[in-house]
C-alpha positions as protocol buffer text, in pm:
chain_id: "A"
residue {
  index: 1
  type: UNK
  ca { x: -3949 y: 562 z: -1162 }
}
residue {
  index: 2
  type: UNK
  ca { x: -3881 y: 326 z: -1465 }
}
residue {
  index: 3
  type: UNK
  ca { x: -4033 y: 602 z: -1729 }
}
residue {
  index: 4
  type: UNK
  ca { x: -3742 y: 850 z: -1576 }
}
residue {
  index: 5
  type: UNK
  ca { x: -3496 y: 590 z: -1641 }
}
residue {
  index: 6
  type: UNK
  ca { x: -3625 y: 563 z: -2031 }
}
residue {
  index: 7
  type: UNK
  ca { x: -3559 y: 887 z: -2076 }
}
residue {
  index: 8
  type: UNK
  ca { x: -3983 y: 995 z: -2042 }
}
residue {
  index: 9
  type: UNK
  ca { x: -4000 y: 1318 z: -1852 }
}
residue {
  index: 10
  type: UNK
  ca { x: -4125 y: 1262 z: -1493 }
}
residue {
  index: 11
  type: UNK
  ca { x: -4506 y: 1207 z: -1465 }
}
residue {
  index: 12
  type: UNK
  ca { x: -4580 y: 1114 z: -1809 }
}
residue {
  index: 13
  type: UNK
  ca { x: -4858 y: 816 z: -1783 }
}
residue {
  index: 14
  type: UNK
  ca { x: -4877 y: 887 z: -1402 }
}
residue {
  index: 15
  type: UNK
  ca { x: -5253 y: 938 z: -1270 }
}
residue {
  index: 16
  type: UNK
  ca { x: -5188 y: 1158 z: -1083 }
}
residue {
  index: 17
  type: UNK
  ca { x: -4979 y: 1382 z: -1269 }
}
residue {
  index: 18
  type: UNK
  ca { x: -5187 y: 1713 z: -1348 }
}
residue {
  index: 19
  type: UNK
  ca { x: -5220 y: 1732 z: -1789 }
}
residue {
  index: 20
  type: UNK
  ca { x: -4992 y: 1816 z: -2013 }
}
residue {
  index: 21
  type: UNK
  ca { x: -4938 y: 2167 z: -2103 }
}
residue {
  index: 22
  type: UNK
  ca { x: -4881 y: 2258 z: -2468 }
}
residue {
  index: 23
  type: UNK
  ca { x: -4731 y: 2609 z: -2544 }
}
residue {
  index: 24
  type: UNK
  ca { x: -4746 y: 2766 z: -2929 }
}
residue {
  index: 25
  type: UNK
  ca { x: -4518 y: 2984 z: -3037 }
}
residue {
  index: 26
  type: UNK
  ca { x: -4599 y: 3234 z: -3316 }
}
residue {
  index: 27
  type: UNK
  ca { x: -4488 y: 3564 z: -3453 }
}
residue {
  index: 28
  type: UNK
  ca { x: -4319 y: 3761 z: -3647 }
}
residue {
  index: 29
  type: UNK
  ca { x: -3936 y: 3705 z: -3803 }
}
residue {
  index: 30
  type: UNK
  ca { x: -3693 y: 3859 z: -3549 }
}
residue {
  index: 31
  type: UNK
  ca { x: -3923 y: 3850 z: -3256 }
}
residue {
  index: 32
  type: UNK
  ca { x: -3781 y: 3646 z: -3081 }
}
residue {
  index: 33
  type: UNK
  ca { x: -3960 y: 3313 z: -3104 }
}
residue {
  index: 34
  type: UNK
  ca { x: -3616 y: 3096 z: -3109 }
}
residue {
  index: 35
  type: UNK
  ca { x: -3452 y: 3254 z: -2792 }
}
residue {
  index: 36
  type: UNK
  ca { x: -3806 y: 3252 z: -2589 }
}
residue {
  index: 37
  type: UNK
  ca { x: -3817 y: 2853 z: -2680 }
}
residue {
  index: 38
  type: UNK
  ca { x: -3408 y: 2811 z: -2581 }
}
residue {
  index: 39
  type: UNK
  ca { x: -3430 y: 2994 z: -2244 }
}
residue {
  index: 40
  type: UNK
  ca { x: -3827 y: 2758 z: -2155 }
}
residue {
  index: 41
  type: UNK
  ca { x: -3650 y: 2429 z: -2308 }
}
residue {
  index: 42
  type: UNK
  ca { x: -3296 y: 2547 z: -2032 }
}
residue {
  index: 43
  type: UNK
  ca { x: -3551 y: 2658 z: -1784 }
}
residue {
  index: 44
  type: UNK
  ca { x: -3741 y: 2322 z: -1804 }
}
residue {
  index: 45
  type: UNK
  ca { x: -3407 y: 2099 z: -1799 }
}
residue {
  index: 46
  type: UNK
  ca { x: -3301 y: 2263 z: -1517 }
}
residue {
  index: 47
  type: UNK
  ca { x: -3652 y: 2164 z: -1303 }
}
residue {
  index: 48
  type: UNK
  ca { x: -3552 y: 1809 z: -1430 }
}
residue {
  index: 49
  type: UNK
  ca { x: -3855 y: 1873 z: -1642 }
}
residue {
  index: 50
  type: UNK
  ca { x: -3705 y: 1794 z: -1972 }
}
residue {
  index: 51
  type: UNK
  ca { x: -3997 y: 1918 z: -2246 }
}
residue {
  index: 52
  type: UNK
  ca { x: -4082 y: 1750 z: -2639 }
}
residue {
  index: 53
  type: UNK
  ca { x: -3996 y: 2045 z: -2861 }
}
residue {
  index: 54
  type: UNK
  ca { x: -4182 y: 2039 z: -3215 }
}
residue {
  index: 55
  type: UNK
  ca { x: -4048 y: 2264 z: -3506 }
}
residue {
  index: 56
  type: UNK
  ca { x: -4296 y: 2309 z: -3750 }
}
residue {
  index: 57
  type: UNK
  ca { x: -4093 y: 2608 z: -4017 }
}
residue {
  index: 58
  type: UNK
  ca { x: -3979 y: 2403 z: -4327 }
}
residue {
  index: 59
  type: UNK
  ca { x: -3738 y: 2698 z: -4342 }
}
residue {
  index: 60
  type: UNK
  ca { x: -3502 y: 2606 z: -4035 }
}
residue {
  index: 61
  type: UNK
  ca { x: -3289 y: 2335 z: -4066 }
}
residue {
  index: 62
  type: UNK
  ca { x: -3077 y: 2327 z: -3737 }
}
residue {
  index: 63
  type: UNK
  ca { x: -3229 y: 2478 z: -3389 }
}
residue {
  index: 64
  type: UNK
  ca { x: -3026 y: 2620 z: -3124 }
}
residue {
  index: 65
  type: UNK
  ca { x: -3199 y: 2377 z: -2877 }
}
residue {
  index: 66
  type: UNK
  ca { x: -3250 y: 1987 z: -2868 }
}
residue {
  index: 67
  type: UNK
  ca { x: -3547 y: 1843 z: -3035 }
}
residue {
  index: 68
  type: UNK
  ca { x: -3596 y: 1554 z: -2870 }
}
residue {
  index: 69
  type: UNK
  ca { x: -3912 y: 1322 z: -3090 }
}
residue {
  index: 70
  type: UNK
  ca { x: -3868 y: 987 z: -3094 }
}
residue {
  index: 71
  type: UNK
  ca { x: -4015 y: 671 z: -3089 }
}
């Protein structure tokens, strides 16, 4: 209960929590890589779920969706 309260999505460091599941993203430009990653990161806020979302394009320089890495 404390981790929700920091702001740690819910069963990070729990043992029993299943593992983490990473998702990729790759294609081609204009196929729809940004809007699949807006509607998972909505979908997963709305489960009270909230996800860590890595950009790794050197070309983008805002995102349509939260990144949320921190300390």
């Amino acid at each position: 209960m404390a981790a929700a309260a920091e702001g740690v999505p819910a069963g990070v460091g729990s043992e029993s929590s299943a593992p983490p599941v990473c998702v990729l993203v790759l294609g081609m430009a204009g196929s729809g890589k940004t809007t699949l990653v807006q509607r998972l990161t909505a979908h997963l806020h709305s489960q009270n779920s909230p996800p860590y979302v890595i950009n790794l394009d050197p070309a983008v320089r805002e995102l349509p969706f939260p990144a949320n890495i921190g300390e």
